[in-house]
GROMACS .gro file of C-alpha atoms in nm:
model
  436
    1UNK     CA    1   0.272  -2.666   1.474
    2UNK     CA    2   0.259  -2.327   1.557
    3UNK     CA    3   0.208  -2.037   1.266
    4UNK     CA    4   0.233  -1.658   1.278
    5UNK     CA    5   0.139  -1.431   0.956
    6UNK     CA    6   0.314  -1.115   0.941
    7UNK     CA    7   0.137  -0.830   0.777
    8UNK     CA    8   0.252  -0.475   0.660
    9UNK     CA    9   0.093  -0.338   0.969
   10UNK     CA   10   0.372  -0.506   1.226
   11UNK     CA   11   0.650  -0.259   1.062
   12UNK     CA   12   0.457   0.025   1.040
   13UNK     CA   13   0.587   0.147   1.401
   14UNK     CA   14   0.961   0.074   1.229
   15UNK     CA   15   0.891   0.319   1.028
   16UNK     CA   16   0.798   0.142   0.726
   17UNK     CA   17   0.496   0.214   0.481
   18UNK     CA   18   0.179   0.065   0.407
   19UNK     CA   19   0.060  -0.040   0.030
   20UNK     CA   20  -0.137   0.294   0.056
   21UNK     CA   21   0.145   0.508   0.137
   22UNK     CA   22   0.394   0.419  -0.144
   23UNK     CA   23   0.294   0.623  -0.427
   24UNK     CA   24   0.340   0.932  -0.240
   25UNK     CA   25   0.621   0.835   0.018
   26UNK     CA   26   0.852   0.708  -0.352
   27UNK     CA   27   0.786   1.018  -0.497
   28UNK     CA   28   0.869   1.242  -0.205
   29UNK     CA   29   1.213   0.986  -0.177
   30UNK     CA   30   1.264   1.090  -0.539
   31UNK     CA   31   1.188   1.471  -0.498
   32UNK     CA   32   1.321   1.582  -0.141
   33UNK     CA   33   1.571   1.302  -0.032
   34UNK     CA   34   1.927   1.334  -0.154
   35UNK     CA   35   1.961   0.964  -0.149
   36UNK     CA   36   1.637   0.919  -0.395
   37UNK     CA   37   1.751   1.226  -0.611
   38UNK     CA   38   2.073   0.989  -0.690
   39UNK     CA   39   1.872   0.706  -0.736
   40UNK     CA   40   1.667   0.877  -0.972
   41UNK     CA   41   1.930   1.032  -1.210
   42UNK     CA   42   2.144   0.683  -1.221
   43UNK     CA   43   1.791   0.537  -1.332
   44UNK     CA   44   1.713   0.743  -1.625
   45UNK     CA   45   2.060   0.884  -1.699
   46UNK     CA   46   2.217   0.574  -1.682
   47UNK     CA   47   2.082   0.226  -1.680
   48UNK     CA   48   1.745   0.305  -1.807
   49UNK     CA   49   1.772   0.638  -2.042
   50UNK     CA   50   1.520   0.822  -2.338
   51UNK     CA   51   1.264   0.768  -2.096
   52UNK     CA   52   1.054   1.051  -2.017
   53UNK     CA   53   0.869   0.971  -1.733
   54UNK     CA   54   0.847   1.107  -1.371
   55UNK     CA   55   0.550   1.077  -1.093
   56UNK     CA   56   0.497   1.380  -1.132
   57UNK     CA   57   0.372   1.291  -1.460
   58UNK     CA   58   0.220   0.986  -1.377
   59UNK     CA   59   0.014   1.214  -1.096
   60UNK     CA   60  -0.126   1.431  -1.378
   61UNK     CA   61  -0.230   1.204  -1.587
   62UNK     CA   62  -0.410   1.072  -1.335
   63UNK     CA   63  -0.543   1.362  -1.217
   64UNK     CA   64  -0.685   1.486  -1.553
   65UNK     CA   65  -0.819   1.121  -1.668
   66UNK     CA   66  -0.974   1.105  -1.296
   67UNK     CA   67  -1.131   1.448  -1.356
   68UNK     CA   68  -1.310   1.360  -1.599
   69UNK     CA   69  -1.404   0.989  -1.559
   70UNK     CA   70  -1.416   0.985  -1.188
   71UNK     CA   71  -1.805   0.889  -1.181
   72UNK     CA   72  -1.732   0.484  -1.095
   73UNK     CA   73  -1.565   0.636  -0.760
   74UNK     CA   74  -1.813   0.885  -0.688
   75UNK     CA   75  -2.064   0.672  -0.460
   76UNK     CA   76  -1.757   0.560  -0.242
   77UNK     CA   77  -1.626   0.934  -0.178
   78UNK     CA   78  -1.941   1.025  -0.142
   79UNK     CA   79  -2.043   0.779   0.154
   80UNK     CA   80  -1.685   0.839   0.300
   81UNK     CA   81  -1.757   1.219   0.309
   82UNK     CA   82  -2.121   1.140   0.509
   83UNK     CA   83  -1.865   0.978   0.766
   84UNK     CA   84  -1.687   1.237   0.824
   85UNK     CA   85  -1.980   1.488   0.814
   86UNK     CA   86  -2.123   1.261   1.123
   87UNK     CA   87  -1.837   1.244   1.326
   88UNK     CA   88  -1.607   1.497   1.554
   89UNK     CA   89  -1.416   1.654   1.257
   90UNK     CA   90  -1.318   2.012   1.283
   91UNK     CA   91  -1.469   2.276   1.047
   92UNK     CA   92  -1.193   2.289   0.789
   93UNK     CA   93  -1.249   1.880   0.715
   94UNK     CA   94  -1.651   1.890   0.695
   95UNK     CA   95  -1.673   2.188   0.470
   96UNK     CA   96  -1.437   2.022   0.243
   97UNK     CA   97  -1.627   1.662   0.272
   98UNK     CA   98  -1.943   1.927   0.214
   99UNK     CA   99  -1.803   2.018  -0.126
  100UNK     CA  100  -1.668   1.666  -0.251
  101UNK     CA  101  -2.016   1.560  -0.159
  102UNK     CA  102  -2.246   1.805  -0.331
  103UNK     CA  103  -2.013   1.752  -0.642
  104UNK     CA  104  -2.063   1.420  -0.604
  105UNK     CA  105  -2.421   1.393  -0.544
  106UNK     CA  106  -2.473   1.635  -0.864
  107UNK     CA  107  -2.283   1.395  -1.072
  108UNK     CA  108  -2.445   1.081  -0.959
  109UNK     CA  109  -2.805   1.237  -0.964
  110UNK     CA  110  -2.735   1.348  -1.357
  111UNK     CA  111  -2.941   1.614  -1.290
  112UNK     CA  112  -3.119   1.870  -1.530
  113UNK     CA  113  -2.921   2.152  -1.670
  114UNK     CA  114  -3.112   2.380  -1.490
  115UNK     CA  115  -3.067   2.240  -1.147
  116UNK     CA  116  -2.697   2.226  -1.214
  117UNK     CA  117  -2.714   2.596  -1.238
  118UNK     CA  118  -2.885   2.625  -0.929
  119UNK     CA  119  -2.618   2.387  -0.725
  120UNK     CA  120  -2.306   2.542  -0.899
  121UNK     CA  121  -2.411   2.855  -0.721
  122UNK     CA  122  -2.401   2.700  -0.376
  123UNK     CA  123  -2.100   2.530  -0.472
  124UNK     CA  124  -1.905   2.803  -0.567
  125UNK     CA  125  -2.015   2.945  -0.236
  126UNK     CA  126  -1.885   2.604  -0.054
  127UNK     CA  127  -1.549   2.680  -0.266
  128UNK     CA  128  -1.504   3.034  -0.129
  129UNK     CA  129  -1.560   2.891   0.218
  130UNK     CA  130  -1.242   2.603   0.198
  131UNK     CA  131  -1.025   2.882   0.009
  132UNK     CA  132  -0.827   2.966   0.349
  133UNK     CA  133  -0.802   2.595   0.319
  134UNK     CA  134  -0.707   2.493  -0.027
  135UNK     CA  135  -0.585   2.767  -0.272
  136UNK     CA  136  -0.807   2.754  -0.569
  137UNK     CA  137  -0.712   2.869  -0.884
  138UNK     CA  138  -0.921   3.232  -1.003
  139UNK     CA  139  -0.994   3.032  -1.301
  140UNK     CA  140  -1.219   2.844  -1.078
  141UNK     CA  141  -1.398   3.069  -0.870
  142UNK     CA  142  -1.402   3.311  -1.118
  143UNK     CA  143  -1.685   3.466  -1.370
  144UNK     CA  144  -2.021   3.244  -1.345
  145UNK     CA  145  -2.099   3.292  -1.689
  146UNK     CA  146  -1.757   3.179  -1.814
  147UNK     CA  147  -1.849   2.823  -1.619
  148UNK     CA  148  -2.015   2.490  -1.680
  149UNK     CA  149  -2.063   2.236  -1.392
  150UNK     CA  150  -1.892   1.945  -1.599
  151UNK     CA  151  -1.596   2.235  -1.615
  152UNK     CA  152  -1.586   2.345  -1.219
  153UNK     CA  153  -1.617   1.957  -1.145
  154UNK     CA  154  -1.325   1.923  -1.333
  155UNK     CA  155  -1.112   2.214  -1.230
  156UNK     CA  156  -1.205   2.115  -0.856
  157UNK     CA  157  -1.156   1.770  -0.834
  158UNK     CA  158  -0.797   1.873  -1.003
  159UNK     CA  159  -0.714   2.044  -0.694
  160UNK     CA  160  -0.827   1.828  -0.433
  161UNK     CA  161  -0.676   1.559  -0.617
  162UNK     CA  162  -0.334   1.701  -0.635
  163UNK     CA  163  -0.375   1.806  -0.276
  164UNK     CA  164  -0.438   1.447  -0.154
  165UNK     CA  165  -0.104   1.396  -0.302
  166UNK     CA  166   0.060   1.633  -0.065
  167UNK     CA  167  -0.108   1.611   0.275
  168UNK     CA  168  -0.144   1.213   0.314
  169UNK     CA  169  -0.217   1.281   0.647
  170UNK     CA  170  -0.515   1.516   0.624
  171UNK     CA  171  -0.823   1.313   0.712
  172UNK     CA  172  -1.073   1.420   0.426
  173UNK     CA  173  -0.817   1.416   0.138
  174UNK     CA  174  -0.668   1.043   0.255
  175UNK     CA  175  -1.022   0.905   0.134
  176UNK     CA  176  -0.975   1.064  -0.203
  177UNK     CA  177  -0.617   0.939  -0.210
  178UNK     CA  178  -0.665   0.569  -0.120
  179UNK     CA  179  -0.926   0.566  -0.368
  180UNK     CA  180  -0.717   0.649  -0.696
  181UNK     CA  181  -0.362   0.620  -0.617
  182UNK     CA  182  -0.299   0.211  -0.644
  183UNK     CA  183   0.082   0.161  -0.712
  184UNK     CA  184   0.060  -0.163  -0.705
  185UNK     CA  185  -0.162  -0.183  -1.017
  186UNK     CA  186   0.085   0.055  -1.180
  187UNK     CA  187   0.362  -0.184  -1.167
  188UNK     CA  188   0.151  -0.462  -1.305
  189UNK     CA  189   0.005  -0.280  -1.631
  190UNK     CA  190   0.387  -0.235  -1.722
  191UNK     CA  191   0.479  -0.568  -1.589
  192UNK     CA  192   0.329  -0.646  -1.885
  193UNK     CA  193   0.561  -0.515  -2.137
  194UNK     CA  194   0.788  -0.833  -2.053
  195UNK     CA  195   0.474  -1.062  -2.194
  196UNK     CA  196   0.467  -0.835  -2.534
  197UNK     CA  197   0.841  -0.724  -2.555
  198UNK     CA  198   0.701  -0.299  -2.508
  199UNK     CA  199   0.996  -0.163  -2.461
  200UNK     CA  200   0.836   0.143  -2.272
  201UNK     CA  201   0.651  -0.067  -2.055
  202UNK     CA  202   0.950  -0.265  -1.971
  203UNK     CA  203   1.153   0.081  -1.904
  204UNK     CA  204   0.869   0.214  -1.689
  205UNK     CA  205   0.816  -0.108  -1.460
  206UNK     CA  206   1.215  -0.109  -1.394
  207UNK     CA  207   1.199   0.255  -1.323
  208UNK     CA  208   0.954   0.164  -1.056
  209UNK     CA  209   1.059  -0.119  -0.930
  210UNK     CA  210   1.423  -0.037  -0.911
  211UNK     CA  211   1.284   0.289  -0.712
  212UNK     CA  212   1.063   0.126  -0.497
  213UNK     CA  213   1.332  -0.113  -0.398
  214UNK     CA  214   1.571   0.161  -0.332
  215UNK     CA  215   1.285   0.329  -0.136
  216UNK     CA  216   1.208   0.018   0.073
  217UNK     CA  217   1.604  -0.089   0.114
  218UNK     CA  218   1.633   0.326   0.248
  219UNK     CA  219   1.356   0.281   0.520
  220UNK     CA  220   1.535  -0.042   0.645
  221UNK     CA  221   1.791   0.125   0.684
  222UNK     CA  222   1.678   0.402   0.868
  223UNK     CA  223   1.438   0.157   1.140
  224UNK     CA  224   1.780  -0.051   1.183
  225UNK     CA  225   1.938   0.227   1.275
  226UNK     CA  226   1.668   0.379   1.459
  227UNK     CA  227   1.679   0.025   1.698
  228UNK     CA  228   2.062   0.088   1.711
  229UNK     CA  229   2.050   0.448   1.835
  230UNK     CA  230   1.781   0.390   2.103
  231UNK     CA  231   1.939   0.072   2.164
  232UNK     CA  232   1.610  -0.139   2.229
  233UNK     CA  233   1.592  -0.345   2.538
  234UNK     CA  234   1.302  -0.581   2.684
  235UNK     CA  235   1.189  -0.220   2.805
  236UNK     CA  236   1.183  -0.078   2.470
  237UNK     CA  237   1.156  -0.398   2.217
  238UNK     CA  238   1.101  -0.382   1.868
  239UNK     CA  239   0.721  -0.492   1.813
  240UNK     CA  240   0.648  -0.880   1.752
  241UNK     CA  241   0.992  -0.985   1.597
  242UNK     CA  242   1.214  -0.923   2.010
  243UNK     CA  243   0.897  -1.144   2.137
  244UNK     CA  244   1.006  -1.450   1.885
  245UNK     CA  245   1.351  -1.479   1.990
  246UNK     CA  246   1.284  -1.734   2.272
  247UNK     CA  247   1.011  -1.897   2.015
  248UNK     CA  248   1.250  -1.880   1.671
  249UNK     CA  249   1.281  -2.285   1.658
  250UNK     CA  250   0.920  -2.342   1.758
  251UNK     CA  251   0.694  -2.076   1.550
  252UNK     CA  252   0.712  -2.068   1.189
  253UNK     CA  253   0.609  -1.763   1.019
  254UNK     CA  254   0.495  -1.627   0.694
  255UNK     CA  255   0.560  -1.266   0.684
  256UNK     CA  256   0.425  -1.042   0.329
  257UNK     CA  257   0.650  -0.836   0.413
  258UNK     CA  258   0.991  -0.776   0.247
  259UNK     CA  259   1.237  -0.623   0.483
  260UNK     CA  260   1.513  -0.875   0.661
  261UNK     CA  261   1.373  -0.846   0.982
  262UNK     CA  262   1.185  -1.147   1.023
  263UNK     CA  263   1.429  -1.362   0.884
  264UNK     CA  264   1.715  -1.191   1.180
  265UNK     CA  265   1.461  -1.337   1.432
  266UNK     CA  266   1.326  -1.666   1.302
  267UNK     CA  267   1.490  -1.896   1.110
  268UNK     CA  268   1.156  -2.032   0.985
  269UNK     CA  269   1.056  -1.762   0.812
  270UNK     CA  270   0.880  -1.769   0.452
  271UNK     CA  271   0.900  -1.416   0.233
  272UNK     CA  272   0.505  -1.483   0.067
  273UNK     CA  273   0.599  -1.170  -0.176
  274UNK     CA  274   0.990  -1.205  -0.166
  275UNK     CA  275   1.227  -0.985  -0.010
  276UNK     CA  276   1.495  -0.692  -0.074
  277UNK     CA  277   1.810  -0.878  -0.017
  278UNK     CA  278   1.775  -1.100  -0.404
  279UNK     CA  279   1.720  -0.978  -0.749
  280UNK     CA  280   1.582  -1.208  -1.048
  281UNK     CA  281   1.700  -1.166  -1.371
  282UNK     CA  282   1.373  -1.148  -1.623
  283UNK     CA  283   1.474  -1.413  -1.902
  284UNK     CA  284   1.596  -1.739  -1.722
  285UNK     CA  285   1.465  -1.647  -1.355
  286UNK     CA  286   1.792  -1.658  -1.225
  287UNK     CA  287   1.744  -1.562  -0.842
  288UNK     CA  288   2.017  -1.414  -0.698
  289UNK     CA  289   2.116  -1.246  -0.335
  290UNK     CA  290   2.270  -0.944  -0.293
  291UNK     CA  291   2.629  -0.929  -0.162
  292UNK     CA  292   2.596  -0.788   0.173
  293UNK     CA  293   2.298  -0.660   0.205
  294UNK     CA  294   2.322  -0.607   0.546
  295UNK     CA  295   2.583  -0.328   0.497
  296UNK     CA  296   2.455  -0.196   0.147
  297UNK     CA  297   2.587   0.136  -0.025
  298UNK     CA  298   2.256   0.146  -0.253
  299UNK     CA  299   2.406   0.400  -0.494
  300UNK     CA  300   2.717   0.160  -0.546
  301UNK     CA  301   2.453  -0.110  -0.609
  302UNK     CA  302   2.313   0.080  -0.888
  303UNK     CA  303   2.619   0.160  -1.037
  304UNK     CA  304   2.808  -0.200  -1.035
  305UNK     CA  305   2.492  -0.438  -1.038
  306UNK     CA  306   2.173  -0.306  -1.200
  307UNK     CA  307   2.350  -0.094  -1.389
  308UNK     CA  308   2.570  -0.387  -1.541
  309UNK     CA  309   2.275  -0.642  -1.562
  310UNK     CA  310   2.066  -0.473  -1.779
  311UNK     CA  311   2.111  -0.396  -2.155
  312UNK     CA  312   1.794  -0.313  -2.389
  313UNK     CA  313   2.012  -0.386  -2.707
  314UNK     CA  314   2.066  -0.804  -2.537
  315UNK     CA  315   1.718  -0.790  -2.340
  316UNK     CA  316   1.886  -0.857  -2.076
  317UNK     CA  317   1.708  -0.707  -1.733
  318UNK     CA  318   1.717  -0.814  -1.387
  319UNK     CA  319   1.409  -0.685  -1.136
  320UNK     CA  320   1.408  -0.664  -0.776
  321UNK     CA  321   1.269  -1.035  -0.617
  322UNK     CA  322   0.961  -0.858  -0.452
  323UNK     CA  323   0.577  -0.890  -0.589
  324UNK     CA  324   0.308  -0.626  -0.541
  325UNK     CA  325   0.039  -0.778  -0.287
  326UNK     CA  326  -0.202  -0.837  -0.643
  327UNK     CA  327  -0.487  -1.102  -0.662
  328UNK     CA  328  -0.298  -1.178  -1.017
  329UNK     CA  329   0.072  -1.233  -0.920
  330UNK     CA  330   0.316  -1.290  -1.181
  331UNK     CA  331   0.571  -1.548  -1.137
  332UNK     CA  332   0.917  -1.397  -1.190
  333UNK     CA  333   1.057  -1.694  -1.088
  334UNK     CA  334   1.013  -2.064  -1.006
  335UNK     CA  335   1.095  -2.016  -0.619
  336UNK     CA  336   0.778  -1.834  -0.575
  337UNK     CA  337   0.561  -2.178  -0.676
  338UNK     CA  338   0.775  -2.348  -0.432
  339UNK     CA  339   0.680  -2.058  -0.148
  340UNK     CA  340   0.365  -2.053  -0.207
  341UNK     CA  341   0.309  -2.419  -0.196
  342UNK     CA  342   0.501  -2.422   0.114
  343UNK     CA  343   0.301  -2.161   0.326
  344UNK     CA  344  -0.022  -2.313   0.201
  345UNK     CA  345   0.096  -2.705   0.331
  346UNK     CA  346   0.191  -2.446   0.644
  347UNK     CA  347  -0.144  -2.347   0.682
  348UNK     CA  348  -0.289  -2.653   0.644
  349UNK     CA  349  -0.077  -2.841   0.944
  350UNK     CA  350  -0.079  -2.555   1.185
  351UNK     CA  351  -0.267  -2.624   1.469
  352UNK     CA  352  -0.293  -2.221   1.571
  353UNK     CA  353  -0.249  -1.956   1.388
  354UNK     CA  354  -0.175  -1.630   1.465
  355UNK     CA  355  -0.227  -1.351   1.224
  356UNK     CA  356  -0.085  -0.920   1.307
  357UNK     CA  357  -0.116  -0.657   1.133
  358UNK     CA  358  -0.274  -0.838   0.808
  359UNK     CA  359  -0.574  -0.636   0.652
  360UNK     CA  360  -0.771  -0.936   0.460
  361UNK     CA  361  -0.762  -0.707   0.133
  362UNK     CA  362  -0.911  -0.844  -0.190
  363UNK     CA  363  -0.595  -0.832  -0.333
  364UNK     CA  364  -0.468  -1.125  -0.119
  365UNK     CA  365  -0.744  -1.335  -0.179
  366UNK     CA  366  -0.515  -1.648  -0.248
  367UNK     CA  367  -0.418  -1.648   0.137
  368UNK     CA  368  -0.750  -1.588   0.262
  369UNK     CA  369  -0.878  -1.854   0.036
  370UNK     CA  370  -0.628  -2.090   0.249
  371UNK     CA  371  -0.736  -1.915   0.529
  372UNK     CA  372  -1.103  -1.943   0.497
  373UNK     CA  373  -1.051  -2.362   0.419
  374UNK     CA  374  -0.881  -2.399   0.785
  375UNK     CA  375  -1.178  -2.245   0.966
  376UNK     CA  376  -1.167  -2.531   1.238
  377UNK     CA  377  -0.824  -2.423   1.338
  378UNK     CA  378  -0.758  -2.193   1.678
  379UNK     CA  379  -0.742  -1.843   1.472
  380UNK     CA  380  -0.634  -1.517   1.626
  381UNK     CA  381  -0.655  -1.215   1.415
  382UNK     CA  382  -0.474  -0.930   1.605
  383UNK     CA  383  -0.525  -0.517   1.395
  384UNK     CA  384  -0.605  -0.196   1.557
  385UNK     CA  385  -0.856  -0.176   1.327
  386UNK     CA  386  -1.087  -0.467   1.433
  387UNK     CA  387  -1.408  -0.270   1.276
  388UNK     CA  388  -1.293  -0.275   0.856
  389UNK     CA  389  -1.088  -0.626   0.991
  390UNK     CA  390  -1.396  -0.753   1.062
  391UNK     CA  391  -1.631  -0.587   0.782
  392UNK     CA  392  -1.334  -0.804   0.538
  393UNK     CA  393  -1.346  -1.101   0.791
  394UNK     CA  394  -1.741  -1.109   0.726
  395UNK     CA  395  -1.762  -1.105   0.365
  396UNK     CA  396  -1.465  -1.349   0.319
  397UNK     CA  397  -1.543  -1.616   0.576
  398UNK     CA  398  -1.962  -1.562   0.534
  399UNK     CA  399  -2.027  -1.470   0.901
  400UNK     CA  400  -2.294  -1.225   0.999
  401UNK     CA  401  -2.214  -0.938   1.230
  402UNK     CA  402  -2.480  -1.054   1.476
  403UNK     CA  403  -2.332  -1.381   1.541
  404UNK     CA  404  -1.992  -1.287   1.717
  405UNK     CA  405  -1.973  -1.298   2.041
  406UNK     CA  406  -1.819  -0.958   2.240
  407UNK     CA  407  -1.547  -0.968   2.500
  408UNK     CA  408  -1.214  -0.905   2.604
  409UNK     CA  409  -0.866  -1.068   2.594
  410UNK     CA  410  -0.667  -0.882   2.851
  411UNK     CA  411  -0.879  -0.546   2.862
  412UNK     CA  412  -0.879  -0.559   2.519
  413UNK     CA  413  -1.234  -0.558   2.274
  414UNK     CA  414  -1.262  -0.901   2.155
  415UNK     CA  415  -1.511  -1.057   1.848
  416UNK     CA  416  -1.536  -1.423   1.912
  417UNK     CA  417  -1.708  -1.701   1.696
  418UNK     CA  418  -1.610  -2.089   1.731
  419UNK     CA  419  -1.230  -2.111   1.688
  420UNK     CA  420  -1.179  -1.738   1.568
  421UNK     CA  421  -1.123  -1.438   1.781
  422UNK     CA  422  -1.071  -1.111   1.646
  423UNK     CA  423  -0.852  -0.870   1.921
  424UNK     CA  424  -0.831  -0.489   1.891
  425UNK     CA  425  -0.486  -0.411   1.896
  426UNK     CA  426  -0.148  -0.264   1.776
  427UNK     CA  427   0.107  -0.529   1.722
  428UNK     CA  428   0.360  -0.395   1.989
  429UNK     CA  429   0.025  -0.437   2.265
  430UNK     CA  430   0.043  -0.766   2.247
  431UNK     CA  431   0.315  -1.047   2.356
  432UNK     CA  432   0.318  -1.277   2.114
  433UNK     CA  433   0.444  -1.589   2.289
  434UNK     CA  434   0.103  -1.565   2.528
  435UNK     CA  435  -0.116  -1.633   2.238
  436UNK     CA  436   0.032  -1.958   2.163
   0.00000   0.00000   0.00000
């Protein structure tokens, strides 16, 4: 039996986002697209209400609780910042990964007053430098004497977090985004509030899981239309899932992901974290799908499903049937035992299995668990980024760097040892059928 796991990575040239990307890509749907601006009003206006909450909120508290207690993060910025001082970056990245790393080098050092003084001088100097860069409030750059470190460490790492917000794209500020910014943790502290009947935690994890949802549901949209418009053809195909329509009886596939597509092109197709055509409702785990789904007005969804299925006076709530990728899942619903024992009697029988675009993170650890007990199967890992694939691929399968074996699967870098080979490249380089 053939198996291919799906990871976020195969949609991400469809337009869709990684785990990293949501916080800011849902609040920029919110803010700037007319579609999320809807969204958001018929979620706190209308099915949700008295809740005073916004990302923007959620991004300040953050920011001023990171501020201050951002010392367990420190060595990890720091170390990321060497990297980018020793590579090609351009002068406006390394004198910002200068700064981030003197702060954080002061911090971690606890040095003496005194030689605080003596390094807030230089980095006031390093501040000055990045201004054309990032625009610093006066307040920090301002009179010496009106200044503590602890207080410009503060006021700074304000900035640059807020900034990493913004520009998710800017290579320096990406490292002090991925490093704070877990959404996926978010929705599980107020997952909670179903567990202890908090009604605020209960309002905030259906603000953001109704919004994510609509979010997702919006970017499927968009990459189906996309492949209508430019009308792919086996010139132009859509990565991995065009390749399994010759296959779709004789590959079975378990995809994390939660858009339709896999399911359009193999009928043996298992959603490990659900999907965004069903909805559960909380108290009895009734699993429901959504009415055409393939043509859905979101907006009308709101207004004539969610809207109806939830009342706070009955506690009566229904949540989208997707789970955050989270080492601790929580089972909103019976059907997700019966998945997850499926894909793991998968695992077991498959004789090969193929594995794009999947990143080993902690947070999965129940796959790779699976994984790492079928080590004598034929195991192809395919990720553009084979070097942090195969830093995860060493710590979770206990293989030393030194023992693969280098070399090259049609031109491309290959890390080989026994039955596993690790190739360097995008899902949409690869035919899929050939590595069965």
């Amino acid at each position: 039996m053939k198996l291919l796991i799906l990871g976020a990575g195969v949609e991400k040239n469809l337009g869709m986002p990684l785990a990293n990307d949501l916080f800011s890509e849902i609040r920029n749907f919110i803010k700037g697209v007319e579609l999320g601006k809807k969204v958001d009003e018929i979620l706190l206006k209308v099915i949700i209400k008295d809740l005073d909450f916004s990302y923007d909120k959620v991004i300040h508290k953050i920011v001023s609780k990171l501020a201050i207690e951002y010392k367990k993060e420190l060595e990890i910025i720091k170390n990321d910042m060497e990297g980018i001082l020793n590579d090609n970056s351009n002068i406006e990245d390394k004198k910002l990964a200068e700064l981030i790393k003197m702060l954080s080098e002061t911090v971690l050092k606890k040095e003496s007053k005194q030689q605080e003084e003596e390094n807030l001088e230089e980095i006031l100097q390093k501040i000055k430098d990045i201004q054309e860069y990032i625009n610093f409030p006066s307040e920090v750059i301002g009179h010496k004497s009106n200044i503590t470190f602890e207080s410009i460490f503060q006021e700074v790492m304000k900035v640059i977090l807020m900034h990493s917000i913004e520009k998710r794209d800017h290579k320096v500020l990406k490292y002090i985004y991925d490093n704070i910014m877990d959404y996926e943790y978010l929705l599980l502290r107020h997952f909670i509030g179903f567990y202890n009947d908090d009604e605020t935690d209960i309002k905030i994890y259906l603000y953001l899981s109704w919004s994510l949802w609509a979010y997702l549901v919006w970017k499927e949209i968009e990459a189906s239309r996309k492949i209508c418009l430019e009308g792919f053809s086996s010139e132009k195909k859509i990565p991995i899932y065009s390749d399994l329509k010759n296959n779709r009886d004789k590959i079975n596939i378990i995809t994390f992901n939660y858009t339709s597509f896999a399911g359009r092109f193999n009928d043996n197709t298992i959603y490990f974290h659900g999907r965004l055509n069903k909805f559960i409702r909380v108290d009895n785990k009734n699993e429901s799908d959504i009415d055409n789904y393939e043509n859905i007005n979101i907006v009308n969804f709101f207004e004539d499903i969610v809207r109806t299925n939830i009342s706070f006076d009955n506690k009566k709530y229904i949540i989208p049937a997707i789970i955050p990728p989270l080492k601790i899942k929580p089972v909103i619903s019976s059907s997700y035992l019966e998945t997850w024992s499926e894909a793991k009697r998968l695992i077991e029988e498959a004789e090969k299995i193929v594995i794009i675009g999947y990143s080993f993170n902690y947070a999965d650890e129940h796959i790779n668990d699976l994984i790492r007990k079928n080590m004598n199967k034929d195991i192809i890992i395919i990720n553009p980024d084979i070097e942090g694939i195969k830093t995860n691929v060493e710590k979770i399968f206990s293989i030393k760097n030194e023992d693969f074996v280098i070399n090259k699967y049609k031109g491309k870098l290959t890390y080989e040892i026994r039955k596993l080979k690790l190739i360097d490249a995008k899902a949409e380089e690869i035919d899929v059928n050939s590595l069965f």
